[in-house]
PDB file of N, CA and C in Angstrom:
ATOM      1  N   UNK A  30       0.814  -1.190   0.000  1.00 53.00           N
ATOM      2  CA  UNK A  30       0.000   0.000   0.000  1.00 53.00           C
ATOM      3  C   UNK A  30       0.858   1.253   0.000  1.00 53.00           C
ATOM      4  N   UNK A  31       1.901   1.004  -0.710  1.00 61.00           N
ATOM      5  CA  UNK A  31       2.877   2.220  -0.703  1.00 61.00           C
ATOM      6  C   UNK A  31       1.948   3.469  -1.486  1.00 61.00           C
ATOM      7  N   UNK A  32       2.291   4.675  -0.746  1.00 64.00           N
ATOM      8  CA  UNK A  32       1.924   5.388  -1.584  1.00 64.00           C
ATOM      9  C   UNK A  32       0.192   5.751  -0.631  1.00 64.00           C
ATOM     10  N   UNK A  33      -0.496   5.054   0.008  1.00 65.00           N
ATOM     11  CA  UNK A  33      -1.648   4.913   0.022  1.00 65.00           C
ATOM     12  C   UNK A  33      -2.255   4.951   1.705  1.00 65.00           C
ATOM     13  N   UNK A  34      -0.535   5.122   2.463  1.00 68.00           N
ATOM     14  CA  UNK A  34      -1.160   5.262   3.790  1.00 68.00           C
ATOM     15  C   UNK A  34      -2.459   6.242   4.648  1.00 68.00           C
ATOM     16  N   UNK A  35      -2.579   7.569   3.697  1.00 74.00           N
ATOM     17  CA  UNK A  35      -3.282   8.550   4.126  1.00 74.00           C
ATOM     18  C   UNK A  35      -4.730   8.427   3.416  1.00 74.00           C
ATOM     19  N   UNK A  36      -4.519   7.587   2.311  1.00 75.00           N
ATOM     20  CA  UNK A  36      -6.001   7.379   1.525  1.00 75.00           C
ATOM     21  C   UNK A  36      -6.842   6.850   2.088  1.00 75.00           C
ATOM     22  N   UNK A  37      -8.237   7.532   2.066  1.00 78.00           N
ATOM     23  CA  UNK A  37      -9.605   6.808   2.421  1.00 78.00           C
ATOM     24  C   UNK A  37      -9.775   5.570   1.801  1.00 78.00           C
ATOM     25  N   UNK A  38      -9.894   4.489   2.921  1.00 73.00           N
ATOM     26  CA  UNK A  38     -10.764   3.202   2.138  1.00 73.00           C
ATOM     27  C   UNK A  38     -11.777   2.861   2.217  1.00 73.00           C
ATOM     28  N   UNK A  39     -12.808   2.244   1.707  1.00 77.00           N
ATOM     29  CA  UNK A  39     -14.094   2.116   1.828  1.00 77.00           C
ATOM     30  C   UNK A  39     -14.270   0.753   1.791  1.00 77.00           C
ATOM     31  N   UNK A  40     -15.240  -0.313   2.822  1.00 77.00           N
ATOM     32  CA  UNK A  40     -16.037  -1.228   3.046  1.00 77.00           C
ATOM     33  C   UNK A  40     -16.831  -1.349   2.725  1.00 77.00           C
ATOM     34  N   UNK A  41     -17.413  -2.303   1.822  1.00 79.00           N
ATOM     35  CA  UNK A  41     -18.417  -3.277   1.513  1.00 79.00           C
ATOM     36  C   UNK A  41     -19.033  -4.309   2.081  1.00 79.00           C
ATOM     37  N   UNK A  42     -20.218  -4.263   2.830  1.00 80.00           N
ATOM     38  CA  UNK A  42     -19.897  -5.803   3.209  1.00 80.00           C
ATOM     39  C   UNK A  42     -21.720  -5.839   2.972  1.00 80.00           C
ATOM     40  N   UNK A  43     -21.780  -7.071   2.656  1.00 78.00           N
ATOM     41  CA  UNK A  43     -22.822  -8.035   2.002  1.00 78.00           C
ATOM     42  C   UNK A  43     -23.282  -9.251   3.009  1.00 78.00           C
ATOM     43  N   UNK A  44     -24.715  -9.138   3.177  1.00 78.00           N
ATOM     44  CA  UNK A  44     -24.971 -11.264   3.520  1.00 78.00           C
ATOM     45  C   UNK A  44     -26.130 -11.427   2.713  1.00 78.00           C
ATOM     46  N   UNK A  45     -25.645 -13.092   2.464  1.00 83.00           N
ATOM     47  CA  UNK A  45     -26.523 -13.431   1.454  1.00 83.00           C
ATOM     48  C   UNK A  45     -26.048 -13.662   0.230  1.00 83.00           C
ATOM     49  N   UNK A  46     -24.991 -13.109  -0.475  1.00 81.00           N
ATOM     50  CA  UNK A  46     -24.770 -12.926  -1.437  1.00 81.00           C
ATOM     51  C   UNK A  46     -24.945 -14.730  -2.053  1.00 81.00           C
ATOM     52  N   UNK A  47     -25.305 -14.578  -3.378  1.00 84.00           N
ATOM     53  CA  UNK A  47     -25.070 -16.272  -3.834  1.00 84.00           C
ATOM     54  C   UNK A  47     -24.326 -16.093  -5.178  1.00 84.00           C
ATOM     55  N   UNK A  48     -23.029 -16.665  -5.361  1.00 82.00           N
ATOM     56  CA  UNK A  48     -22.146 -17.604  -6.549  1.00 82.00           C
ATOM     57  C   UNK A  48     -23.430 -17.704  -7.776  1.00 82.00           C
ATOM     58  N   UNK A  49     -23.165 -16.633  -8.181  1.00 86.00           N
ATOM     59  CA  UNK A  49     -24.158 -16.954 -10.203  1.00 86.00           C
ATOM     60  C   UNK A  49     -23.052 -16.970 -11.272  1.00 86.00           C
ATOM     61  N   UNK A  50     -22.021 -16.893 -11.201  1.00 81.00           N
ATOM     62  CA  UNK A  50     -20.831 -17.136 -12.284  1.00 81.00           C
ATOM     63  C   UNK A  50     -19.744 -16.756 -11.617  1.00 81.00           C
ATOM     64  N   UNK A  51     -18.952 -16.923 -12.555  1.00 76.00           N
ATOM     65  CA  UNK A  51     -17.371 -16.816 -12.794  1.00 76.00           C
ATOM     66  C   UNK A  51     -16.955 -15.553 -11.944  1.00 76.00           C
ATOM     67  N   UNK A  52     -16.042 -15.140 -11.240  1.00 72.00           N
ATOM     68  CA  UNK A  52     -15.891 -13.987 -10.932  1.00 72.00           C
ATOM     69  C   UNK A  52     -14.846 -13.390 -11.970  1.00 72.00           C
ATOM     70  N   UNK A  53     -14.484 -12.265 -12.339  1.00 74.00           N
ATOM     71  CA  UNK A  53     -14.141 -11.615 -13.343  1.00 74.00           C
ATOM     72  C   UNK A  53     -14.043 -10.219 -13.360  1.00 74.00           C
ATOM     73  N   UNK A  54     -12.952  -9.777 -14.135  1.00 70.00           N
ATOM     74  CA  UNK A  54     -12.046  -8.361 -13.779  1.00 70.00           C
ATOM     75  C   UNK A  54     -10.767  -9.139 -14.289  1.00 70.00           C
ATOM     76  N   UNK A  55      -9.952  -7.967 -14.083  1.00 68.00           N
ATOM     77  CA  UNK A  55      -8.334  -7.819 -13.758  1.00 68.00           C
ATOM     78  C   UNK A  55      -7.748  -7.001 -13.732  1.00 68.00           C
ATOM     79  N   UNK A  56      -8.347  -5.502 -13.129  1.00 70.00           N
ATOM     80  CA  UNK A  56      -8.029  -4.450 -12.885  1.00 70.00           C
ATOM     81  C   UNK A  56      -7.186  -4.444 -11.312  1.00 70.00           C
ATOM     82  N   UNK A  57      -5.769  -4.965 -11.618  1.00 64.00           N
ATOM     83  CA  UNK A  57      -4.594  -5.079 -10.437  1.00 64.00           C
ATOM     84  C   UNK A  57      -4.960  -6.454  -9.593  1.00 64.00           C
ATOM     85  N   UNK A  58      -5.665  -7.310 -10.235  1.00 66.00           N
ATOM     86  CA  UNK A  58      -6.017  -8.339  -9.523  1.00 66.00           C
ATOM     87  C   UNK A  58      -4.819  -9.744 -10.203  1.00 66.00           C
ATOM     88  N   UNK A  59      -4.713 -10.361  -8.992  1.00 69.00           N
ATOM     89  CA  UNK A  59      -3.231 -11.700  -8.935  1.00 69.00           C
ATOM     90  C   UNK A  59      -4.150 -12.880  -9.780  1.00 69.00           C
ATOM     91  N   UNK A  60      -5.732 -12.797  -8.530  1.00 72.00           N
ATOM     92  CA  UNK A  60      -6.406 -14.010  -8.548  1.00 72.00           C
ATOM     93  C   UNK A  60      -7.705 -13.340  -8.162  1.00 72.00           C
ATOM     94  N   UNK A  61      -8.691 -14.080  -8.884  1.00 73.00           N
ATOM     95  CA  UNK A  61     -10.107 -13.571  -8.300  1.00 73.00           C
ATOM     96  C   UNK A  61     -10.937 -14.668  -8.153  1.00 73.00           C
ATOM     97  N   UNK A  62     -11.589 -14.856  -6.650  1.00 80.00           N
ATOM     98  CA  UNK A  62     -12.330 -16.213  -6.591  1.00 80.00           C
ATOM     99  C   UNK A  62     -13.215 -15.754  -5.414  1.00 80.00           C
ATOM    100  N   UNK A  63     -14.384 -16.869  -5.744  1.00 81.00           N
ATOM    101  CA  UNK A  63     -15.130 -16.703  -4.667  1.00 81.00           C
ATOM    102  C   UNK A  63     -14.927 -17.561  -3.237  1.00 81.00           C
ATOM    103  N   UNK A  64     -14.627 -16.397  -2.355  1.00 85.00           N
ATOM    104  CA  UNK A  64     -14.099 -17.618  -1.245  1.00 85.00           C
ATOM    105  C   UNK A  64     -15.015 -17.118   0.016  1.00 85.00           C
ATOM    106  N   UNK A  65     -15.615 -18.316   0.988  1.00 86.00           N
ATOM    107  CA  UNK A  65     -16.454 -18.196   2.152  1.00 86.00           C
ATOM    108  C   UNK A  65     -15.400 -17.394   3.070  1.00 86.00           C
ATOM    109  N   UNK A  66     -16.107 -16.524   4.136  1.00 88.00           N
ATOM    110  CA  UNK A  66     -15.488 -15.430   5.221  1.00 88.00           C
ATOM    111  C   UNK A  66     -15.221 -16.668   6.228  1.00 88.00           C
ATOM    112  N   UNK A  67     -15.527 -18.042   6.393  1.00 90.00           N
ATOM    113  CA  UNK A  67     -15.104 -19.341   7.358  1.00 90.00           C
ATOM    114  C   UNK A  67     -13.667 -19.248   7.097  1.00 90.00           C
ATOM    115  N   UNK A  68     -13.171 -19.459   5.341  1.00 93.00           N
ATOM    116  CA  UNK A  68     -11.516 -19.951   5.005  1.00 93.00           C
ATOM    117  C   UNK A  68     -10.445 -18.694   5.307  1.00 93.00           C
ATOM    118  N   UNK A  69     -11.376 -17.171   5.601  1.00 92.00           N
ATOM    119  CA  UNK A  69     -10.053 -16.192   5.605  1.00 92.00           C
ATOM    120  C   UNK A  69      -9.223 -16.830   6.527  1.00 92.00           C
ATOM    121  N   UNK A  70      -9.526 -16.869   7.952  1.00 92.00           N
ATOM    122  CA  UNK A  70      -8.625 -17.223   9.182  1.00 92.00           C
ATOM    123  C   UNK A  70      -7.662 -17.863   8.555  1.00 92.00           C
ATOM    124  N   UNK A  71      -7.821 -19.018   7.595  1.00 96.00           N
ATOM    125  CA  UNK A  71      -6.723 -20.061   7.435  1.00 96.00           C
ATOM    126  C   UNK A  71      -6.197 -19.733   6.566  1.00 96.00           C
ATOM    127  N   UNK A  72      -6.335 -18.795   5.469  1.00 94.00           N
ATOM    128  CA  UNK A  72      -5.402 -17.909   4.569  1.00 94.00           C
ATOM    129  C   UNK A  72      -4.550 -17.324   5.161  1.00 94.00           C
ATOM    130  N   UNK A  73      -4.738 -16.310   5.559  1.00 94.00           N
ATOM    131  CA  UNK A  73      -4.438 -15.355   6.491  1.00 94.00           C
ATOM    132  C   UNK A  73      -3.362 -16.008   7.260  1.00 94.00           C
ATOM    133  N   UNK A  74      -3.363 -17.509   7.534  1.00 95.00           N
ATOM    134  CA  UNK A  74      -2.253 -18.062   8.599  1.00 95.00           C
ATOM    135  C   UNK A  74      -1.165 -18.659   7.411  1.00 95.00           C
ATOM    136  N   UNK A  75      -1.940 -19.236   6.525  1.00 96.00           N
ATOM    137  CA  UNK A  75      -1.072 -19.842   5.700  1.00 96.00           C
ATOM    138  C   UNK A  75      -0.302 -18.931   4.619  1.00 96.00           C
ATOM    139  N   UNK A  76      -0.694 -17.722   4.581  1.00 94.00           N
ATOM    140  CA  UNK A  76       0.497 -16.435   4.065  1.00 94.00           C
ATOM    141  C   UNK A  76      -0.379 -16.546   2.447  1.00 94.00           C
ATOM    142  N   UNK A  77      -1.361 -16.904   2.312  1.00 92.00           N
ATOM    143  CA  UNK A  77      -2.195 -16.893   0.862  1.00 92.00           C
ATOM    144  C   UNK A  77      -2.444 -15.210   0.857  1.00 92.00           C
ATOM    145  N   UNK A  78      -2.798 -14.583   1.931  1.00 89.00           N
ATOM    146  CA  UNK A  78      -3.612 -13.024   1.999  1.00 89.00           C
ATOM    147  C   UNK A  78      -2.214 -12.596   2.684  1.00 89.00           C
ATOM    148  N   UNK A  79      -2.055 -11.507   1.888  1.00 89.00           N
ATOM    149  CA  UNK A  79      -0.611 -10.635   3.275  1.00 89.00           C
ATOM    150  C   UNK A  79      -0.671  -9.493   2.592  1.00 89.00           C
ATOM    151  N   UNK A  80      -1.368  -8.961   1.721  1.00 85.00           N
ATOM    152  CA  UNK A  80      -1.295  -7.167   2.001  1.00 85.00           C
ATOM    153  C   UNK A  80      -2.150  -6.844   3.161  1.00 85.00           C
ATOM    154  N   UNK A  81      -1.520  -5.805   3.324  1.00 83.00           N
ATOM    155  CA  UNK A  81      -1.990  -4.917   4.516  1.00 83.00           C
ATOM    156  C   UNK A  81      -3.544  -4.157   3.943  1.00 83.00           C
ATOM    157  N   UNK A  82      -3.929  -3.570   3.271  1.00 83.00           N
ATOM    158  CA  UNK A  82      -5.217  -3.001   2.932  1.00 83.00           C
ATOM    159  C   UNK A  82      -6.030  -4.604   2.533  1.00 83.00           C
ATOM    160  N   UNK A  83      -6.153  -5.709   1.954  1.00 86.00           N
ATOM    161  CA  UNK A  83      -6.576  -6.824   2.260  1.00 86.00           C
ATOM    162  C   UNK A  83      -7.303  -7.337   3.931  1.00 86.00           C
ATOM    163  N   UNK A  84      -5.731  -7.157   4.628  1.00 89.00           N
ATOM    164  CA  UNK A  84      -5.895  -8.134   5.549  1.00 89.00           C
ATOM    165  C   UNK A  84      -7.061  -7.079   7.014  1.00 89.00           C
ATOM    166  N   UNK A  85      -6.635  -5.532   6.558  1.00 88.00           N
ATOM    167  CA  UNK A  85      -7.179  -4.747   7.191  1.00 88.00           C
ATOM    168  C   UNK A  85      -8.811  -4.823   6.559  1.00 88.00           C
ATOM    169  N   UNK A  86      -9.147  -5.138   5.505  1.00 89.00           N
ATOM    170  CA  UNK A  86     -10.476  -5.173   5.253  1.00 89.00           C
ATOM    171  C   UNK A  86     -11.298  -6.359   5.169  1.00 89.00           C
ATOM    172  N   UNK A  87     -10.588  -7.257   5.332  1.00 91.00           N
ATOM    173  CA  UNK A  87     -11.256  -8.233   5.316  1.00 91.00           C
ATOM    174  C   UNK A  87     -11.347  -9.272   7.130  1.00 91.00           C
ATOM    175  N   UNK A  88     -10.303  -8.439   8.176  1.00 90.00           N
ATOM    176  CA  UNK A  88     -10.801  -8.686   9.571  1.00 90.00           C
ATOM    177  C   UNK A  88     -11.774  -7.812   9.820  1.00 90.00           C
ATOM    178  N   UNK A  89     -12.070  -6.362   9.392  1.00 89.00           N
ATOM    179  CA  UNK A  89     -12.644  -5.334   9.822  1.00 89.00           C
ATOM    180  C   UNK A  89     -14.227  -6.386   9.293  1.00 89.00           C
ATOM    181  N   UNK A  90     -14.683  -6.761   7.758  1.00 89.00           N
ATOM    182  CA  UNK A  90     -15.370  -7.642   7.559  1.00 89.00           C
ATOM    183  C   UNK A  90     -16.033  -8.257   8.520  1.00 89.00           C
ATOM    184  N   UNK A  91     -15.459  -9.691   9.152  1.00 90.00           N
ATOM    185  CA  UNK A  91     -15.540 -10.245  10.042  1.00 90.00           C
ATOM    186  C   UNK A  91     -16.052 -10.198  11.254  1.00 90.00           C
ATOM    187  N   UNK A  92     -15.817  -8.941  11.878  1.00 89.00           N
ATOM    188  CA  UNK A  92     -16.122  -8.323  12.618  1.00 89.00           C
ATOM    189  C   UNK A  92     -17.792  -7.545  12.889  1.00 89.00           C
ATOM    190  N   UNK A  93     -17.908  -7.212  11.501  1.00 86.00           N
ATOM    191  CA  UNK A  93     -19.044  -6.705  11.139  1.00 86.00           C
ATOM    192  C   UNK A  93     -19.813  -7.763  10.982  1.00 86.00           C
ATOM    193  N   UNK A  94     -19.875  -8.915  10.418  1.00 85.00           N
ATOM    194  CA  UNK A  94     -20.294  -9.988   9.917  1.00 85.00           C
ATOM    195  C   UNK A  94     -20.933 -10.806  11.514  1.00 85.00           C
ATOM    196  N   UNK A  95     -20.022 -11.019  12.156  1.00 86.00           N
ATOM    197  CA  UNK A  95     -20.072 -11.477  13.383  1.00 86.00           C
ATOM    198  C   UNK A  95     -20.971 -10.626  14.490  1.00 86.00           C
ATOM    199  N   UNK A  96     -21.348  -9.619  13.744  1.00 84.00           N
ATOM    200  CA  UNK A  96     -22.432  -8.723  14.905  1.00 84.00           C
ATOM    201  C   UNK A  96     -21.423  -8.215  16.018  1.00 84.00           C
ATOM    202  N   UNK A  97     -20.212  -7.911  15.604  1.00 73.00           N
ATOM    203  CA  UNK A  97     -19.592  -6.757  16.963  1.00 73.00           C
ATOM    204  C   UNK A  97     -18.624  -5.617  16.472  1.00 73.00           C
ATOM    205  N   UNK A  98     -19.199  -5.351  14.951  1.00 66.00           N
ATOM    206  CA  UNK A  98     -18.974  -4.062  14.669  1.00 66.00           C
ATOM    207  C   UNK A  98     -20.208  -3.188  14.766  1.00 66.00           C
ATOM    208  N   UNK A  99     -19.813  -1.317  14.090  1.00 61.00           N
ATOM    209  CA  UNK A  99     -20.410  -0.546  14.310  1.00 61.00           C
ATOM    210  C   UNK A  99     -21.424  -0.491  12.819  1.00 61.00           C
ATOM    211  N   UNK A 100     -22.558  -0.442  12.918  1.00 54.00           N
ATOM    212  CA  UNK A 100     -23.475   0.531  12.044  1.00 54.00           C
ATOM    213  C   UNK A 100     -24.248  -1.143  11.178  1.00 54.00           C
TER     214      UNK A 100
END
């Protein structure tokens, strides 16, 4: 996130959502897949996820998801 420490980021977060195709893009993307918020933890350990704006949005996620974030 060089370059990007002072930039606003913005959260999305969704329930419910359901898998109707392919996921698709490649605007700065490695890999794009649909993956359940159960497998982050074990990414996340196994070094699959390691940017920092990632790993910061997708615990913040979690959190929200889990009913002990704000709004």
């Amino acid at each position: 996130m060089a370059g990007m420490v002072d930039a606003e980021h913005l959260l999305f977060v969704a329930r419910g959502a359901e898998l109707v195709g392919s996921p698709e893009g490649e605007v700065e993307a490695d890999r794009i897949e649909w993956v359940p918020m159960a497998e982050v933890p074990g990414m996340i350990s196994r070094g699959d996820i390691w940017t920092s704006g990632t790993l910061i949005g997708l615990l913040q996620a979690q959190v929200w998801l889990n009913g002990r974030g704000r709004g």
